Coordinates of C-alpha atoms (C1' of nucleotides) in Angstrom, one line a residue:
Chain A
M1 CA 90.0 101.6 331.3
T2 CA 89.5 100.8 334.9
T3 CA 85.7 101.0 335.0
A4 CA 84.0 98.7 337.4
L5 CA 81.9 96.2 335.4
H6 CA 78.5 95.3 336.6
V7 CA 76.5 92.4 335.3
Y8 CA 72.9 91.3 336.0
H9 CA 73.0 88.0 337.8
S10 CA 69.9 85.9 337.2
V11 CA 70.2 84.1 340.6
T12 CA 70.1 87.3 342.7
R13 CA 68.0 89.2 340.1
Q14 CA 70.1 92.3 340.3
K15 CA 73.1 93.9 338.9
E16 CA 76.3 93.0 340.7
L17 CA 79.9 94.1 340.7
F18 CA 81.7 91.7 338.5
I19 CA 84.7 90.1 340.3
P20 CA 86.5 87.3 338.4
E21 CA 87.5 84.2 340.2
T22 CA 91.1 84.7 339.0
P23 CA 92.2 88.3 338.5
G24 CA 92.7 89.0 334.8
F25 CA 91.1 85.8 333.6
I26 CA 87.5 84.9 332.8
G27 CA 85.9 81.6 332.1
M28 CA 82.6 81.8 330.2
Y29 CA 80.3 79.0 329.2
V30 CA 77.4 79.5 326.9
C31 CA 74.9 76.8 325.9
G32 CA 75.3 76.3 322.2
P33 CA 72.8 75.0 319.6
T34 CA 71.3 71.6 319.2
V35 CA 72.4 70.8 315.7
Y36 CA 69.4 68.9 314.4
N37 CA 68.0 71.7 312.3
D38 CA 68.9 75.1 310.7
V39 CA 69.9 77.7 313.3
H40 CA 67.0 79.7 314.8
L41 CA 67.0 83.5 314.5
G42 CA 66.5 83.8 318.2
N43 CA 69.5 81.6 318.7
C44 CA 71.5 84.0 316.7
R45 CA 70.4 86.9 318.9
T46 CA 71.7 85.0 322.0
F47 CA 75.1 84.2 320.4
V48 CA 75.4 87.7 319.0
S49 CA 74.8 89.1 322.5
F50 CA 77.4 86.8 324.1
D51 CA 79.9 87.5 321.3
I52 CA 79.7 91.2 322.2
I53 CA 80.1 90.3 325.8
Y54 CA 83.1 88.2 324.9
R55 CA 84.6 91.0 322.8
Y56 CA 84.0 93.6 325.5
L57 CA 85.6 91.5 328.2
Q58 CA 88.7 91.2 326.1
T59 CA 88.7 94.9 325.2
I60 CA 88.8 95.8 328.9
G61 CA 91.9 93.6 329.3
Y62 CA 90.7 90.2 330.4
Q63 CA 92.0 87.0 329.0
V64 CA 88.8 85.1 328.3
R65 CA 88.2 81.4 327.7
Y66 CA 84.9 81.2 326.0
V67 CA 83.4 77.7 325.8
R68 CA 80.3 77.2 323.7
N69 CA 79.1 73.6 323.2
I70 CA 77.5 71.8 320.3
T71 CA 74.7 69.6 321.5
D72 CA 74.6 66.5 319.3
V73 CA 73.0 63.9 321.6
G74 CA 70.6 63.6 324.5
H75 CA 68.2 66.4 323.6
L76 CA 64.9 64.7 323.6
L77 CA 61.5 65.5 322.0
D78 CA 58.1 65.3 323.6
D79 CA 57.7 61.7 322.4
G80 CA 61.0 60.8 323.9
E81 CA 62.8 60.5 320.6
D82 CA 66.3 62.1 320.5
R83 CA 66.3 65.2 318.3
M84 CA 69.4 64.0 316.6
S85 CA 67.9 60.6 315.9
K86 CA 64.8 62.1 314.5
G87 CA 66.7 64.4 312.2
A88 CA 68.7 61.4 311.0
R89 CA 65.6 59.3 310.4
L90 CA 63.9 62.1 308.5
E91 CA 66.9 62.7 306.3
K92 CA 68.0 59.1 306.1
K93 CA 71.4 59.9 307.4
E94 CA 73.7 58.9 310.2
P95 CA 73.1 61.1 313.3
M96 CA 76.7 62.4 312.9
E97 CA 76.0 63.4 309.3
V98 CA 73.0 65.4 310.5
A99 CA 75.1 67.0 313.2
Q100 CA 77.9 67.8 310.8
K101 CA 75.6 69.4 308.3
Y102 CA 73.9 71.7 310.7
T103 CA 77.1 72.5 312.6
V104 CA 78.6 73.8 309.3
G105 CA 75.4 75.8 308.7
F106 CA 75.5 77.2 312.2
H107 CA 79.2 78.2 311.8
N108 CA 78.4 79.9 308.6
M109 CA 75.6 81.9 310.1
M110 CA 77.9 82.9 313.0
R111 CA 80.4 84.1 310.4
I112 CA 77.7 86.1 308.6
F113 CA 76.8 87.8 311.8
Q114 CA 80.5 88.6 312.3
T115 CA 80.8 86.7 315.6
L116 CA 84.2 85.4 316.9
P117 CA 84.6 81.6 317.2
P118 CA 84.6 80.5 320.9
S119 CA 87.9 79.4 322.4
I120 CA 86.6 75.9 322.8
E121 CA 83.6 74.3 321.1
P122 CA 83.1 70.9 322.6
R123 CA 80.6 68.3 321.4
A124 CA 78.5 66.3 323.8
T125 CA 79.3 63.1 321.9
G126 CA 83.0 63.8 322.3
H127 CA 82.6 63.8 326.1
I128 CA 80.7 60.6 326.9
P129 CA 83.4 59.3 329.3
E130 CA 83.4 62.6 331.2
Q131 CA 79.6 62.4 331.5
I132 CA 79.6 58.8 332.6
E133 CA 82.2 59.8 335.2
M134 CA 80.0 62.5 336.5
V135 CA 77.0 60.2 336.8
E136 CA 79.2 57.8 338.8
T137 CA 80.3 60.6 341.1
I138 CA 76.7 61.7 341.7
L139 CA 75.7 58.1 342.4
K140 CA 78.6 57.8 344.8
N141 CA 77.4 60.9 346.6
G142 CA 74.0 59.3 347.0
L143 CA 72.2 61.9 345.0
A144 CA 71.0 59.7 342.2
Y145 CA 69.4 56.3 341.8
I146 CA 69.3 53.6 339.1
K147 CA 66.0 52.4 337.6
N148 CA 65.9 49.9 334.8
G149 CA 69.2 50.9 333.2
S150 CA 68.5 54.7 333.6
V151 CA 70.0 56.9 336.2
Y152 CA 67.9 59.7 337.8
F153 CA 69.0 62.7 339.8
D154 CA 67.4 62.6 343.3
T155 CA 66.0 66.1 343.9
Q156 CA 64.4 65.1 347.2
K157 CA 67.7 63.9 348.6
Y158 CA 69.4 66.9 347.2
M159 CA 67.1 69.2 349.0
Y160 CA 67.4 67.1 352.2
N161 CA 71.1 67.6 352.0
K162 CA 70.6 71.3 352.0
G163 CA 70.8 71.5 348.2
D164 CA 68.9 74.5 346.8
Y165 CA 67.0 73.2 343.8
G166 CA 65.1 76.2 342.4
V167 CA 67.6 79.0 343.2
L168 CA 67.8 80.1 339.6
S169 CA 64.2 79.7 338.4
G170 CA 62.5 80.5 341.7
R171 CA 60.6 77.3 341.5
K172 CA 59.6 75.3 344.6
I173 CA 60.0 71.6 344.4
D174 CA 56.6 71.0 346.1
E175 CA 54.9 73.1 343.5
L176 CA 56.7 71.2 340.7
L177 CA 55.1 68.0 342.1
S178 CA 51.6 69.3 341.7
E179 CA 52.2 71.1 338.4
T180 CA 54.2 68.5 336.5
R181 CA 52.1 66.8 333.9
D182 CA 52.3 63.1 334.1
N183 CA 52.3 62.4 330.4
L184 CA 56.0 62.2 330.1
K185 CA 57.8 59.1 329.1
N186 CA 59.5 57.3 331.9
Q187 CA 57.6 59.4 334.4
S188 CA 56.6 56.4 336.3
E189 CA 60.2 55.4 336.8
K190 CA 61.0 58.5 338.8
N191 CA 60.7 58.6 342.5
H192 CA 59.6 62.2 342.3
P193 CA 58.3 64.2 339.3
A194 CA 61.0 66.8 339.8
D195 CA 63.8 64.2 339.3
F196 CA 65.5 64.1 336.0
A197 CA 67.5 61.6 334.0
I198 CA 71.2 62.0 333.9
W199 CA 71.7 58.7 332.0
M200 CA 69.0 57.1 329.9
K201 CA 68.6 53.5 328.8
A202 CA 68.6 53.2 325.1
S203 CA 65.6 51.3 323.6
D204 CA 66.3 48.9 320.8
E205 CA 65.5 51.4 318.1
H206 CA 67.5 54.2 319.6
I207 CA 70.6 54.5 317.4
M208 CA 72.7 56.9 319.5
R209 CA 74.0 54.5 322.1
W210 CA 77.0 54.0 324.3
N211 CA 78.2 51.4 326.8
S212 CA 78.0 52.4 330.4
P213 CA 78.1 50.8 333.9
W214 CA 74.3 50.8 333.7
G215 CA 74.0 49.2 330.3
I216 CA 73.6 50.6 326.8
G217 CA 72.3 54.1 326.9
F218 CA 73.0 57.8 326.3
P219 CA 73.5 60.9 328.5
G220 CA 70.7 63.2 329.7
W221 CA 70.6 66.5 328.0
H222 CA 71.5 68.6 331.1
L223 CA 74.6 66.6 331.9
E224 CA 76.8 67.6 329.0
C225 CA 77.0 71.3 330.0
S226 CA 78.0 70.3 333.6
A227 CA 80.6 67.8 332.4
M228 CA 82.1 70.1 329.8
S229 CA 82.2 73.3 331.8
L230 CA 83.8 71.3 334.6
K231 CA 86.4 69.9 332.2
Y232 CA 87.4 73.1 330.5
L233 CA 86.6 75.8 333.0
G234 CA 87.0 74.1 336.4
E235 CA 84.7 73.7 339.4
V236 CA 84.1 77.4 339.7
F237 CA 84.1 79.7 336.7
D238 CA 82.9 83.2 336.1
I239 CA 80.0 83.4 333.6
H240 CA 77.4 81.0 332.4
G241 CA 75.1 82.3 329.7
G242 CA 72.2 81.1 327.6
G243 CA 68.7 82.0 326.5
N244 CA 66.0 82.8 329.1
D245 CA 64.1 79.7 328.3
L246 CA 66.9 77.5 329.4
K247 CA 66.7 78.7 333.0
F248 CA 64.3 75.9 333.8
P249 CA 64.9 73.1 333.7
H250 CA 68.2 73.0 331.9
H251 CA 70.3 75.5 334.0
E252 CA 68.6 74.6 337.2
N253 CA 69.5 71.0 336.7
E254 CA 73.0 72.0 335.7
I255 CA 73.5 73.6 339.1
A256 CA 72.1 70.6 340.9
Q257 CA 74.5 68.3 338.9
N258 CA 77.5 70.4 339.7
M259 CA 76.6 70.6 343.4
G260 CA 75.7 66.9 343.4
S261 CA 79.0 65.8 341.9
C262 CA 81.7 68.1 343.3
Q263 CA 79.9 70.3 345.8
C264 CA 80.8 73.2 343.5
K265 CA 78.4 75.7 342.2
G266 CA 79.9 76.1 338.8
A267 CA 79.2 79.6 337.5
K268 CA 79.5 82.7 339.7
Y269 CA 77.3 84.8 337.4
W270 CA 74.3 83.5 335.3
L271 CA 73.5 85.7 332.4
H272 CA 70.3 85.2 330.3
T273 CA 69.3 86.7 327.1
N274 CA 65.6 87.5 326.4
M275 CA 63.4 86.3 323.6
L276 CA 63.1 87.6 320.1
L277 CA 59.5 88.0 319.1
L278 CA 58.0 88.3 315.6
N279 CA 55.2 90.8 315.4
G280 CA 54.7 90.7 319.1
K281 CA 54.5 86.9 319.4
K282 CA 56.8 84.1 320.0
M283 CA 58.2 82.6 316.8
S284 CA 56.5 79.3 316.1
K285 CA 56.7 77.1 313.1
S286 CA 53.3 75.5 313.7
D287 CA 51.3 78.7 313.3
G288 CA 53.6 80.3 310.6
N289 CA 54.8 83.0 312.9
T290 CA 58.5 82.5 312.1
I291 CA 61.3 83.8 310.0
S292 CA 64.7 82.4 309.4
P293 CA 68.0 84.4 309.0
E294 CA 68.1 83.4 305.3
Q295 CA 64.6 84.7 304.8
L296 CA 65.6 88.0 306.3
F297 CA 68.6 88.3 304.1
T298 CA 66.7 87.4 300.9
G299 CA 63.4 89.1 301.7
N300 CA 61.6 85.8 301.0
S301 CA 59.0 86.0 303.7
E302 CA 55.5 87.3 304.1
H303 CA 56.5 89.1 307.3
I304 CA 58.9 91.6 305.6
S305 CA 58.6 93.9 302.7
K306 CA 62.2 93.7 301.5
S307 CA 65.5 92.0 302.3
Y308 CA 67.7 93.2 305.1
S309 CA 71.5 92.7 305.2
P310 CA 73.0 90.7 308.1
M311 CA 74.6 93.9 309.5
V312 CA 71.3 95.7 309.6
V313 CA 69.7 92.7 311.4
K314 CA 72.6 92.7 313.9
F315 CA 72.4 96.5 314.4
F316 CA 68.7 96.0 315.0
M317 CA 69.5 93.5 317.7
L318 CA 72.1 95.9 319.3
Q319 CA 69.5 98.7 319.6
C320 CA 67.8 96.6 322.2
H321 CA 69.3 95.4 325.5
Y322 CA 70.0 91.7 325.7
R323 CA 67.8 91.3 328.7
S324 CA 64.7 92.8 327.0
T325 CA 62.4 91.1 324.6
L326 CA 62.9 92.3 321.1
D327 CA 60.0 92.5 318.8
L328 CA 61.0 92.0 315.2
T329 CA 58.7 93.8 312.7
D330 CA 59.2 95.1 309.2
A331 CA 58.7 98.7 310.4
A332 CA 61.3 98.3 313.1
L333 CA 63.8 96.8 310.6
L334 CA 63.2 99.6 308.1
A335 CA 64.0 102.1 310.9
A336 CA 67.1 100.2 311.9
E337 CA 68.3 100.1 308.3
K338 CA 68.1 103.8 308.0
G339 CA 69.8 104.4 311.3
Y340 CA 72.5 101.9 310.5
K341 CA 73.1 103.7 307.2
R342 CA 73.5 107.0 308.9
L343 CA 75.9 105.6 311.4
M344 CA 78.0 104.0 308.8
E345 CA 78.0 107.0 306.5
A346 CA 79.4 109.1 309.3
Y347 CA 82.0 106.4 310.1
K348 CA 83.1 106.2 306.5
W349 CA 83.6 110.0 306.4
L350 CA 85.5 109.9 309.6
L351 CA 87.9 107.3 308.4
N352 CA 89.0 109.4 305.5
I353 CA 89.4 112.7 307.3
N354 CA 92.1 114.1 309.5
H355 CA 92.2 117.1 311.8
P356 CA 93.9 120.0 309.9
G357 CA 95.7 121.1 313.1
T358 CA 93.7 124.3 313.5
N359 CA 94.0 126.1 316.8
G360 CA 91.0 127.5 318.6
D361 CA 88.9 127.4 321.8
F362 CA 88.1 123.7 321.4
S363 CA 84.6 124.6 322.8
Q364 CA 83.2 121.2 321.8
D365 CA 85.8 119.1 323.5
A366 CA 84.2 118.8 326.9
E367 CA 80.8 117.6 325.5
I368 CA 82.3 115.2 323.0
N369 CA 84.7 113.6 325.5
T370 CA 81.8 113.2 327.9
L371 CA 79.9 111.3 325.3
I372 CA 82.8 109.1 324.6
E373 CA 83.3 108.3 328.2
S374 CA 79.6 107.6 328.6
A375 CA 79.7 105.1 325.8
H376 CA 82.4 103.2 327.7
L377 CA 80.4 103.4 331.0
D378 CA 77.3 102.1 329.3
M379 CA 79.1 99.0 328.2
A380 CA 80.4 98.5 331.8
D381 CA 76.8 98.7 333.0
D382 CA 75.6 95.3 332.1
F383 CA 76.6 95.6 328.5
N384 CA 74.1 98.4 327.6
T385 CA 74.5 98.4 323.8
P386 CA 71.5 100.5 323.0
K387 CA 72.6 103.3 325.3
A388 CA 76.2 103.1 324.0
L389 CA 74.7 103.3 320.5
S390 CA 72.8 106.4 321.4
R391 CA 76.1 108.1 322.4
L392 CA 77.5 107.2 319.0
F393 CA 74.6 108.8 317.3
E394 CA 75.1 112.0 319.3
L395 CA 78.7 111.9 318.0
V396 CA 77.4 111.3 314.5
N397 CA 75.5 114.5 314.9
K398 CA 78.7 116.3 315.8
L399 CA 80.6 114.8 312.9
N400 CA 77.9 115.7 310.4
S401 CA 77.9 119.3 311.8
L402 CA 81.6 119.3 311.3
K403 CA 81.2 118.0 307.8
D404 CA 78.6 120.7 307.0
K405 CA 80.8 123.3 308.7
H406 CA 78.3 124.2 311.4
I407 CA 81.0 123.2 313.7
G408 CA 84.5 124.5 312.9
W409 CA 87.8 122.7 313.4
E410 CA 88.8 125.3 315.9
Q411 CA 86.1 124.0 318.2
I412 CA 87.6 120.5 318.4
S413 CA 91.1 119.7 319.4
P414 CA 93.2 117.3 317.4
A415 CA 93.3 115.0 320.5
T416 CA 89.5 115.0 320.9
F417 CA 89.1 114.3 317.2
E418 CA 91.4 111.3 317.6
N419 CA 89.3 110.2 320.5
I420 CA 86.3 110.2 318.3
K421 CA 88.1 108.1 315.7
Q422 CA 89.1 105.7 318.4
V423 CA 85.7 105.2 319.9
F424 CA 84.1 104.7 316.5
S425 CA 86.7 102.2 315.5
L426 CA 86.4 100.4 318.9
F427 CA 82.6 100.1 318.8
I428 CA 81.9 99.6 315.1
N429 CA 84.9 97.4 314.4
D430 CA 86.0 95.7 317.5
L431 CA 82.9 95.4 319.8
F432 CA 79.8 95.4 317.7
A433 CA 81.5 94.3 314.5
V434 CA 78.8 95.7 312.3
D435 CA 81.1 97.2 309.6
I436 CA 81.4 94.3 307.2
D437 CA 78.5 92.7 305.3
V438 CA 79.1 89.4 303.7
E439 CA 78.4 90.8 300.3
G440 CA 81.0 93.6 300.7
D441 CA 82.8 96.1 302.8
L442 CA 80.6 99.1 303.5
T443 CA 83.5 101.1 304.9
G444 CA 85.3 101.1 301.6
N445 CA 88.4 99.4 302.9
Q446 CA 88.4 96.8 300.1
D447 CA 90.6 97.3 297.1
K448 CA 88.4 99.0 294.6
S449 CA 90.9 101.3 293.0
L450 CA 89.6 100.6 289.6
L451 CA 86.1 101.5 290.6
D452 CA 87.4 104.6 292.4
G453 CA 89.2 105.7 289.3
L454 CA 86.2 105.3 287.1
M455 CA 83.9 107.0 289.5
N456 CA 86.3 110.0 289.9
L457 CA 86.3 110.3 286.1
I458 CA 82.5 110.2 285.9
I459 CA 82.1 112.7 288.7
Q460 CA 84.6 115.0 287.1
M461 CA 82.8 114.9 283.7
R462 CA 79.5 115.6 285.4
N463 CA 81.0 118.5 287.4
D464 CA 82.2 120.0 284.1
A465 CA 78.7 119.8 282.9
R466 CA 77.4 121.4 286.0
L467 CA 79.9 124.3 285.7
R468 CA 78.4 124.8 282.2
K469 CA 75.0 124.7 283.8
D470 CA 74.2 121.8 281.6
W471 CA 71.8 120.3 284.1
A472 CA 70.3 117.9 281.6
T473 CA 73.6 116.1 281.2
A474 CA 74.4 116.3 285.0
D475 CA 71.0 114.8 285.8
L476 CA 71.3 112.2 283.1
I477 CA 74.5 110.9 284.6
R478 CA 73.2 110.9 288.1
D479 CA 70.0 109.1 287.1
A480 CA 71.9 106.6 285.1
L481 CA 74.2 105.8 288.0
K482 CA 71.2 105.4 290.2
E483 CA 69.9 102.8 287.8
N484 CA 73.1 101.0 288.4
K485 CA 72.8 101.3 292.2
V486 CA 75.3 104.0 292.6
E487 CA 74.0 107.1 294.4
L488 CA 75.6 110.5 293.9
K489 CA 75.3 113.3 296.5
D490 CA 76.5 116.8 295.9
G491 CA 78.0 118.3 299.0
K492 CA 79.9 121.4 299.9
D493 CA 83.2 119.6 299.4
G494 CA 82.3 118.1 296.1
S495 CA 80.3 115.1 295.1
S496 CA 80.4 111.7 296.9
W497 CA 79.0 108.4 295.8
Q498 CA 78.1 105.1 297.3
V499 CA 76.7 101.8 296.3
T500 CA 73.1 101.5 297.4
E501 CA 72.0 98.2 299.1
S502 CA 68.6 97.4 298.0
Chain B
rG1 C1' 46.5 77.2 337.7
rG2 C1' 51.9 78.3 339.5
rU3 C1' 56.7 81.1 338.8
rC4 C1' 59.1 85.2 336.6
rG5 C1' 59.5 89.6 333.5
rG6 C1' 57.1 93.5 331.1
rG7 C1' 53.3 97.6 329.5
rU8 C1' 57.3 104.5 327.7
rG9 C1' 55.2 109.6 322.5
rG10 C1' 52.8 107.4 315.3
rC11 C1' 56.6 102.9 315.4
rC12 C1' 61.1 100.5 317.7
rG13 C1' 63.5 101.0 322.0
rA14 C1' 67.0 103.2 326.6
rG15 C1' 66.7 105.3 331.4
rU16 C1' 65.6 107.7 335.9
rG17 C1' 62.4 109.8 342.5
rG18 C1' 63.0 116.4 340.5
rC19 C1' 67.9 117.5 335.2
rU20 C1' 68.0 115.6 326.7
rA21 C1' 68.0 108.9 325.7
rG22 C1' 68.7 107.4 320.7
rG23 C1' 66.8 105.6 316.0
rC24 C1' 62.7 105.8 312.4
rA25 C1' 58.4 108.5 311.0
rG26 C1' 55.8 113.8 311.1
rA27 C1' 55.8 119.6 311.0
rG28 C1' 58.6 124.2 309.9
rG29 C1' 63.3 126.2 308.4
rU30 C1' 68.7 126.4 306.4
rC31 C1' 71.9 124.8 302.5
rU32 C1' 71.4 123.4 297.2
rG33 C1' 70.5 124.5 289.8
rC34 C1' 67.4 120.5 291.2
rA35 C1' 67.7 116.0 294.0
rA36 C1' 69.7 113.4 298.0
rA37 C1' 72.1 113.8 302.4
rA38 C1' 73.0 116.8 306.4
rC39 C1' 72.1 120.7 310.0
rC40 C1' 68.6 123.9 313.1
rU41 C1' 63.7 124.2 315.5
rC42 C1' 59.1 121.8 317.1
rG43 C1' 55.3 118.6 318.7
rU44 C1' 53.2 114.1 320.8
rA45 C1' 55.1 109.9 326.6
rC46 C1' 55.7 107.0 330.4
rG47 C1' 48.6 100.9 330.9
rA48 C1' 44.2 102.1 334.9
rC49 C1' 43.2 103.3 340.0
rG50 C1' 44.9 104.2 344.9
rG51 C1' 49.1 105.2 348.4
rU52 C1' 54.2 107.0 350.2
rU53 C1' 56.7 111.9 349.0
rC54 C1' 57.9 118.8 348.9
rG55 C1' 57.8 116.1 344.1
rA56 C1' 56.6 109.6 340.8
rA57 C1' 56.3 107.7 334.5
rU58 C1' 60.4 106.1 338.2
rC59 C1' 59.0 103.3 345.1
rC60 C1' 54.5 100.4 347.4
rG61 C1' 49.5 98.2 346.8
rC62 C1' 45.6 96.7 343.7
rC63 C1' 43.6 96.0 338.8
rU64 C1' 44.2 95.1 333.8
rC65 C1' 46.8 93.7 329.4
rC66 C1' 51.1 91.2 327.1
rG67 C1' 55.2 87.8 327.1
rA68 C1' 58.4 83.8 328.8
rC69 C1' 58.8 79.4 331.7
rC70 C1' 56.2 75.3 334.2
rU71 C1' 56.7 70.1 328.4
rC72 C1' 61.6 70.1 323.5
rC73 C1' 62.8 75.2 322.7
rA74 C1' 68.1 80.7 322.6

RNA sequence: GGUCGGGUGGCCGAGUGGCUAGGCAGAGGUCUGCAAAACCUCGUACGACGGUUCGAAUCCGCCUCCGACCUCCA
């Protein structure tokens, strides 16, 4: 597949032809979670999006180094308290215990969503020397200043030296001056409101602390990503991703730090995922407008009428482009669940069927192959998963027509049928990875020979009854099976069965 | 208040200067012992007002509504 890949670059605000720094290789950095709490559903959307980007880049032949960090220090709250420290205080644990607990929880959630682990998952606390070194370099370059044991990035000087603070977010430094509220801690220490801490002095009660040339302290939040991306991906790498809300100040500051330390811009392409809304509004714990992944899976929430499996939730996310806001509602999830079921039913049928080798005019070939090609092109066009999915659904329609004999085998060549199998396998298995739910394998790949044998027996007995026109017995069997969450469907080629989800 | 991004049919959501998105829901039909599923057909659309154009829902302006960011946030 030699399709030209285009990605939407947040700095230029347009789609651009993707050209890797080193042919054949891609370095990708994505801002990972701050492990002070259970992983947020919106966070899951971001990581699912980048997982698909990661998988796609590999599919088209790139060797990808995917770095996604774990933030376990430096991320401060409004009141200046470190998120990790606060978590530790509330749970009466060591900060590292808190980090470990939520890191494990995060990994588990990523597994449930069927995302691949990144190539490297560095922790901020494991890279203190690298961060100190970067602060020293920025100081040496004259773009930072020391105040009372803290080190601040000097945005004024950076601009004076032709730095471009605001390239990503479109913010002007003069405007920041007038807009910034002055209720922030340490605000008075800064020379300019737009300056930001790259190293902070630790107060006596601050438990996460390290020695540094400037005294005991801890790294600024924005610094870790600059230091770790530099260490593992080099001065210039291909893709930097994260949620939309990280653009400012986090990513803007990251660019400034990279330029300030090594005169290198870091990422060539900045990709940002959009927000996940709940009933049209931003999720917020304070006003109750929030739902956790667990609540979705268990149905234990006032916002939804039933439980939804992880793969349905993932499918729901994929039906929307990563750069659009996605509104999560019960109605939308219900619709997604039905669509997902239809897609997977067709896929399941496809897996177990082979072309009989019939000859014919193959009149469907052209249309089908165009759909397949389009699905690939959609992915190359800034990873347009909803559009690619729409092609798959058009193929589902073809498959169902074939199944119902509205389309004959003579209308599809064996080669084209094989193409359909390949594209379904590629998208459902390799790219979207929506085929396996934690509670079981919906494609029927798991060893269930015993169950198959029993079901075949039951279906045979019921069909005997149907031949005798003993409808009462036939319906009794079907109803009883339904009670036990097994649904029977009588088709032209005999009866099929499946375990129902809810 | 500033910056940015949006408002698409009953719902969710793509996309485009003239050519079907797709899913869910709805109407009619086919198949079927019934049911379910599936298939076929159909309808409803691009926030308001101006402008550019042979032609705009798609470009421009203005208005309005919504969201994100500006303060920790994916």
